[in-house]
GROMACS .gro file of C-alpha atoms in nm:
model
  282
    1UNK     CA    1  10.450   8.618  11.006
    2UNK     CA    2  10.196   8.396  11.222
    3UNK     CA    3   9.926   8.462  11.011
    4UNK     CA    4   9.849   8.373  10.640
    5UNK     CA    5   9.584   8.668  10.580
    6UNK     CA    6   9.708   8.964  10.381
    7UNK     CA    7   9.538   9.325  10.508
    8UNK     CA    8   9.545   9.544  10.186
    9UNK     CA    9   9.432   9.964  10.285
   10UNK     CA   10   9.427  10.159   9.994
   11UNK     CA   11   9.418  10.546   9.935
   12UNK     CA   12   9.438  10.789   9.712
   13UNK     CA   13   9.716  11.094   9.754
   14UNK     CA   14   9.867  11.396   9.580
   15UNK     CA   15  10.216  11.639   9.653
   16UNK     CA   16   9.963  11.728   9.899
   17UNK     CA   17   9.856  11.488  10.083
   18UNK     CA   18  10.203  11.371  10.106
   19UNK     CA   19  10.283  11.406  10.430
   20UNK     CA   20   9.909  11.299  10.623
   21UNK     CA   21   9.948  11.017  10.379
   22UNK     CA   22  10.250  10.893  10.600
   23UNK     CA   23  10.102  10.988  10.889
   24UNK     CA   24   9.869  10.765  10.810
   25UNK     CA   25  10.105  10.496  10.690
   26UNK     CA   26  10.322  10.559  11.001
   27UNK     CA   27  10.010  10.519  11.259
   28UNK     CA   28   9.857  10.259  11.118
   29UNK     CA   29  10.204  10.032  11.114
   30UNK     CA   30  10.289  10.136  11.490
   31UNK     CA   31   9.918  10.003  11.606
   32UNK     CA   32   9.892   9.700  11.435
   33UNK     CA   33   9.929   9.397  11.567
   34UNK     CA   34  10.127   9.200  11.248
   35UNK     CA   35  10.223   9.497  11.043
   36UNK     CA   36  10.408   9.291  10.756
   37UNK     CA   37  10.086   9.166  10.688
   38UNK     CA   38   9.947   9.498  10.526
   39UNK     CA   39   9.978   9.540  10.196
   40UNK     CA   40   9.933   9.935  10.088
   41UNK     CA   41   9.764  10.039   9.756
   42UNK     CA   42   9.794  10.406   9.677
   43UNK     CA   43   9.650  10.550   9.365
   44UNK     CA   44   9.935  10.832   9.283
   45UNK     CA   45   9.802  11.120   9.176
   46UNK     CA   46  10.085  11.372   9.153
   47UNK     CA   47  10.377  11.222   9.390
   48UNK     CA   48  10.701  11.359   9.411
   49UNK     CA   49  10.974  11.085   9.343
   50UNK     CA   50  11.096  11.243   9.716
   51UNK     CA   51  10.777  11.156   9.867
   52UNK     CA   52  10.702  10.776   9.663
   53UNK     CA   53  11.053  10.725   9.840
   54UNK     CA   54  10.978  10.829  10.233
   55UNK     CA   55  10.649  10.611  10.163
   56UNK     CA   56  10.872  10.319  10.037
   57UNK     CA   57  11.104  10.354  10.332
   58UNK     CA   58  10.776  10.322  10.576
   59UNK     CA   59  10.646  10.069  10.369
   60UNK     CA   60  11.008   9.883  10.443
   61UNK     CA   61  11.055  10.019  10.775
   62UNK     CA   62  10.815   9.789  10.874
   63UNK     CA   63  10.828   9.475  10.598
   64UNK     CA   64  10.459   9.594  10.489
   65UNK     CA   65  10.358   9.605  10.109
   66UNK     CA   66  10.357   9.924   9.854
   67UNK     CA   67  10.238   9.933   9.542
   68UNK     CA   68  10.158  10.324   9.370
   69UNK     CA   69   9.963  10.231   9.108
   70UNK     CA   70  10.006  10.614   8.820
   71UNK     CA   71   9.679  10.736   8.834
   72UNK     CA   72   9.592  10.793   8.421
   73UNK     CA   73   9.283  10.761   8.239
   74UNK     CA   74   9.468  10.483   8.042
   75UNK     CA   75   9.507  10.264   8.371
   76UNK     CA   76   9.175  10.110   8.250
   77UNK     CA   77   9.164  10.060   7.859
   78UNK     CA   78   8.966   9.806   7.865
   79UNK     CA   79   8.638  10.003   8.035
   80UNK     CA   80   8.436  10.197   7.891
   81UNK     CA   81   8.339  10.421   8.128
   82UNK     CA   82   8.663  10.506   8.203
   83UNK     CA   83   8.624  10.736   7.885
   84UNK     CA   84   8.177  10.812   7.919
   85UNK     CA   85   8.236  11.028   8.206
   86UNK     CA   86   8.474  11.273   8.103
   87UNK     CA   87   8.193  11.550   8.232
   88UNK     CA   88   8.191  11.329   8.594
   89UNK     CA   89   8.085  11.615   8.881
   90UNK     CA   90   8.383  11.399   9.078
   91UNK     CA   91   8.680  11.536   9.174
   92UNK     CA   92   9.012  11.378   9.015
   93UNK     CA   93   9.048  11.195   9.387
   94UNK     CA   94   8.731  11.085   9.393
   95UNK     CA   95   8.654  10.927   9.069
   96UNK     CA   96   9.017  10.702   9.120
   97UNK     CA   97   8.890  10.625   9.462
   98UNK     CA   98   8.602  10.474   9.278
   99UNK     CA   99   8.812  10.321   9.071
  100UNK     CA  100   8.964  10.098   9.368
  101UNK     CA  101   8.829   9.751   9.369
  102UNK     CA  102   9.018   9.801   9.035
  103UNK     CA  103   9.368   9.844   9.120
  104UNK     CA  104   9.421   9.568   9.411
  105UNK     CA  105   9.479   9.218   9.345
  106UNK     CA  106   9.220   9.021   9.203
  107UNK     CA  107   9.272   8.791   9.500
  108UNK     CA  108   9.154   9.075   9.786
  109UNK     CA  109   8.823   9.034   9.855
  110UNK     CA  110   8.806   9.272  10.080
  111UNK     CA  111   9.029   9.602  10.183
  112UNK     CA  112   9.007   9.948  10.393
  113UNK     CA  113   8.991  10.264  10.206
  114UNK     CA  114   9.174  10.570  10.469
  115UNK     CA  115   9.151  10.864  10.381
  116UNK     CA  116   9.519  11.018  10.432
  117UNK     CA  117   9.480  11.278  10.687
  118UNK     CA  118   9.353  11.035  10.951
  119UNK     CA  119   9.524  10.912  11.239
  120UNK     CA  120   9.515  10.530  11.346
  121UNK     CA  121   9.563  10.476  11.710
  122UNK     CA  122   9.451  10.092  11.689
  123UNK     CA  123   9.494   9.798  11.486
  124UNK     CA  124   9.260   9.781  11.222
  125UNK     CA  125   9.320   9.444  11.173
  126UNK     CA  126   9.000   9.390  11.383
  127UNK     CA  127   8.769   9.517  11.116
  128UNK     CA  128   8.868   9.126  10.940
  129UNK     CA  129   8.700   8.991  11.190
  130UNK     CA  130   8.323   9.138  11.143
  131UNK     CA  131   8.198   8.947  10.887
  132UNK     CA  132   7.951   9.184  10.603
  133UNK     CA  133   7.730   8.900  10.584
  134UNK     CA  134   7.569   9.065  10.261
  135UNK     CA  135   7.661   9.402  10.330
  136UNK     CA  136   7.883   9.505  10.044
  137UNK     CA  137   8.073   9.870  10.220
  138UNK     CA  138   8.127   9.881  10.565
  139UNK     CA  139   8.086  10.267  10.728
  140UNK     CA  140   8.017  10.488  11.021
  141UNK     CA  141   7.760  10.718  11.001
  142UNK     CA  142   7.804  11.112  10.905
  143UNK     CA  143   7.712  11.354  11.206
  144UNK     CA  144   7.799  11.664  11.102
  145UNK     CA  145   7.550  11.988  11.087
  146UNK     CA  146   7.472  11.923  10.723
  147UNK     CA  147   7.419  11.531  10.728
  148UNK     CA  148   7.000  11.584  10.737
  149UNK     CA  149   7.029  11.720  10.430
  150UNK     CA  150   7.199  11.483  10.275
  151UNK     CA  151   6.990  11.240  10.337
  152UNK     CA  152   6.636  11.076  10.195
  153UNK     CA  153   6.677  10.689  10.189
  154UNK     CA  154   6.482  10.667  10.502
  155UNK     CA  155   6.520  10.783  10.942
  156UNK     CA  156   6.890  10.635  10.922
  157UNK     CA  157   7.165  10.897  10.886
  158UNK     CA  158   7.417  10.871  10.560
  159UNK     CA  159   7.804  10.697  10.612
  160UNK     CA  160   8.059  10.894  10.591
  161UNK     CA  161   8.333  10.792  10.328
  162UNK     CA  162   8.562  10.897  10.423
  163UNK     CA  163   8.683  10.493  10.538
  164UNK     CA  164   8.561  10.252  10.417
  165UNK     CA  165   8.612   9.863  10.442
  166UNK     CA  166   8.440   9.720  10.086
  167UNK     CA  167   8.406   9.397   9.962
  168UNK     CA  168   8.582   9.441   9.623
  169UNK     CA  169   8.471   9.108   9.465
  170UNK     CA  170   8.053   9.186   9.559
  171UNK     CA  171   8.192   9.531   9.359
  172UNK     CA  172   8.310   9.385   9.110
  173UNK     CA  173   8.093   9.121   8.999
  174UNK     CA  174   7.784   9.422   9.040
  175UNK     CA  175   7.958   9.646   8.868
  176UNK     CA  176   7.924   9.940   9.046
  177UNK     CA  177   8.113  10.166   8.897
  178UNK     CA  178   7.938  10.120   8.621
  179UNK     CA  179   7.675  10.265   8.868
  180UNK     CA  180   7.764  10.499   9.029
  181UNK     CA  181   7.915  10.626   8.745
  182UNK     CA  182   7.570  10.654   8.543
  183UNK     CA  183   7.386  10.774   8.889
  184UNK     CA  184   7.596  11.138   8.934
  185UNK     CA  185   7.624  11.179   8.554
  186UNK     CA  186   7.224  11.172   8.575
  187UNK     CA  187   7.214  11.348   8.855
  188UNK     CA  188   7.545  11.626   8.796
  189UNK     CA  189   7.305  11.911   8.753
  190UNK     CA  190   7.169  11.840   9.071
  191UNK     CA  191   7.299  11.934   9.496
  192UNK     CA  192   7.244  11.531   9.527
  193UNK     CA  193   7.575  11.386   9.226
  194UNK     CA  194   7.881  11.418   9.429
  195UNK     CA  195   8.110  11.126   9.586
  196UNK     CA  196   7.961  11.083   9.946
  197UNK     CA  197   7.571  11.136   9.743
  198UNK     CA  198   7.619  10.847   9.540
  199UNK     CA  199   7.767  10.632   9.775
  200UNK     CA  200   7.458  10.648   9.952
  201UNK     CA  201   7.240  10.667   9.756
  202UNK     CA  202   7.356  10.366   9.524
  203UNK     CA  203   7.465  10.143   9.839
  204UNK     CA  204   7.278  10.262  10.095
  205UNK     CA  205   7.099   9.975  10.196
  206UNK     CA  206   7.377   9.724  10.155
  207UNK     CA  207   7.601   9.917  10.392
  208UNK     CA  208   7.662   9.772  10.775
  209UNK     CA  209   7.727  10.058  11.025
  210UNK     CA  210   8.093  10.057  11.163
  211UNK     CA  211   8.110  10.234  11.549
  212UNK     CA  212   8.240  10.573  11.507
  213UNK     CA  213   8.519  10.557  11.692
  214UNK     CA  214   8.638  10.346  11.353
  215UNK     CA  215   8.605  10.741  11.169
  216UNK     CA  216   8.621  10.957  11.434
  217UNK     CA  217   8.534  11.323  11.230
  218UNK     CA  218   8.592  11.688  11.371
  219UNK     CA  219   8.231  11.768  11.379
  220UNK     CA  220   8.245  11.509  11.652
  221UNK     CA  221   8.436  11.732  11.853
  222UNK     CA  222   8.266  12.048  11.770
  223UNK     CA  223   7.952  12.030  11.723
  224UNK     CA  224   7.642  11.912  11.948
  225UNK     CA  225   7.610  11.608  12.046
  226UNK     CA  226   7.323  11.419  11.915
  227UNK     CA  227   6.979  11.300  12.044
  228UNK     CA  228   6.916  10.922  12.137
  229UNK     CA  229   7.104  10.625  12.144
  230UNK     CA  230   7.430  10.752  11.911
  231UNK     CA  231   7.508  10.919  12.152
  232UNK     CA  232   7.700  10.745  12.366
  233UNK     CA  233   7.856  10.615  12.040
  234UNK     CA  234   7.996  10.949  11.964
  235UNK     CA  235   8.129  10.968  12.359
  236UNK     CA  236   8.317  10.673  12.315
  237UNK     CA  237   8.454  10.780  12.003
  238UNK     CA  238   8.579  11.133  12.084
  239UNK     CA  239   8.722  10.947  12.416
  240UNK     CA  240   8.914  10.707  12.236
  241UNK     CA  241   8.940  10.701  11.866
  242UNK     CA  242   9.056  10.450  11.657
  243UNK     CA  243   9.096  10.605  11.341
  244UNK     CA  244   9.100  10.979  11.417
  245UNK     CA  245   9.016  11.196  11.099
  246UNK     CA  246   9.064  11.545  11.082
  247UNK     CA  247   8.816  11.702  10.805
  248UNK     CA  248   8.696  12.042  10.739
  249UNK     CA  249   8.960  12.311  10.620
  250UNK     CA  250   9.144  12.341  10.921
  251UNK     CA  251   9.403  12.052  10.953
  252UNK     CA  252   9.688  11.961  11.208
  253UNK     CA  253   9.945  12.126  11.003
  254UNK     CA  254   9.759  12.474  11.043
  255UNK     CA  255   9.917  12.656  11.346
  256UNK     CA  256   9.581  12.732  11.426
  257UNK     CA  257   9.400  12.429  11.468
  258UNK     CA  258   9.185  12.307  11.787
  259UNK     CA  259   9.162  11.980  11.691
  260UNK     CA  260   9.282  11.737  12.002
  261UNK     CA  261   9.454  11.494  11.876
  262UNK     CA  262   9.682  11.717  11.700
  263UNK     CA  263   9.974  11.708  11.827
  264UNK     CA  264   9.952  11.351  11.784
  265UNK     CA  265   9.967  11.351  11.391
  266UNK     CA  266  10.244  11.613  11.491
  267UNK     CA  267  10.407  11.343  11.671
  268UNK     CA  268  10.408  11.046  11.418
  269UNK     CA  269  10.525  11.333  11.153
  270UNK     CA  270  10.791  11.384  11.381
  271UNK     CA  271  10.872  11.017  11.362
  272UNK     CA  272  10.827  10.962  10.958
  273UNK     CA  273  11.056  11.198  10.921
  274UNK     CA  274  11.368  11.088  11.165
  275UNK     CA  275  11.295  10.698  11.058
  276UNK     CA  276  11.344  10.861  10.718
  277UNK     CA  277  11.671  10.904  10.495
  278UNK     CA  278  11.621  11.074  10.139
  279UNK     CA  279  11.910  11.009   9.932
  280UNK     CA  280  12.102  11.318   9.774
  281UNK     CA  281  12.001  11.242   9.410
  282UNK     CA  282  11.650  11.324   9.427
   0.00000   0.00000   0.00000
């Protein structure tokens, strides 16, 4: 290894996400200049023993590290807000996503969160080259047809939370999990109580924008191109996504999926299946 830096990737997955998580990891490591420099922290919400074995095989193939953390209410027993949000308006995966800054090892200052339903097409280490300065997160703008209805923040677009570069040390120092859970509990009876809304409400002015290439969502291919200077960035993104994100209800494993990068998903799925040999005991 020529670089002593470790690149930390996080995600949250259950047994329904296992295949897509395998594709995300394989495609990411395939494009990485130093795959052995990566460490994956996966919040395990019900992966089977077979799935976990497969993920470990992928990590071993690229000489990267993998940590599977069982998502249970008792994993953070000293944190008061874990028990204070039992009436939370979040789905469980979103709830555990807000705990990821406490899951990674304390020396990790920055990590990249990626949704499982993605194919990575570029070297993500490039994202570590850009300083965040005073920002806590870096994210691409949300550009689907409902984005305008999400924001009263100002004239800018809300950001999409499917790919997030997070300054973990700043998050912990500012106790942002407390702030976010408090915000959602206060707004749980309104239409702005979800994870996307909460992160935008709390961190909108502490974020740095990523090029939409780093989170090229399905809506960018299906919705009309926006007006203004952002239009050219969307054209660049759909022409050559760095991370193709299969948002929406139709996924690449659906036979009728029309997504133009479905076949890259299928390629990495086949590659993963060919590389993973399961023990007969699982």
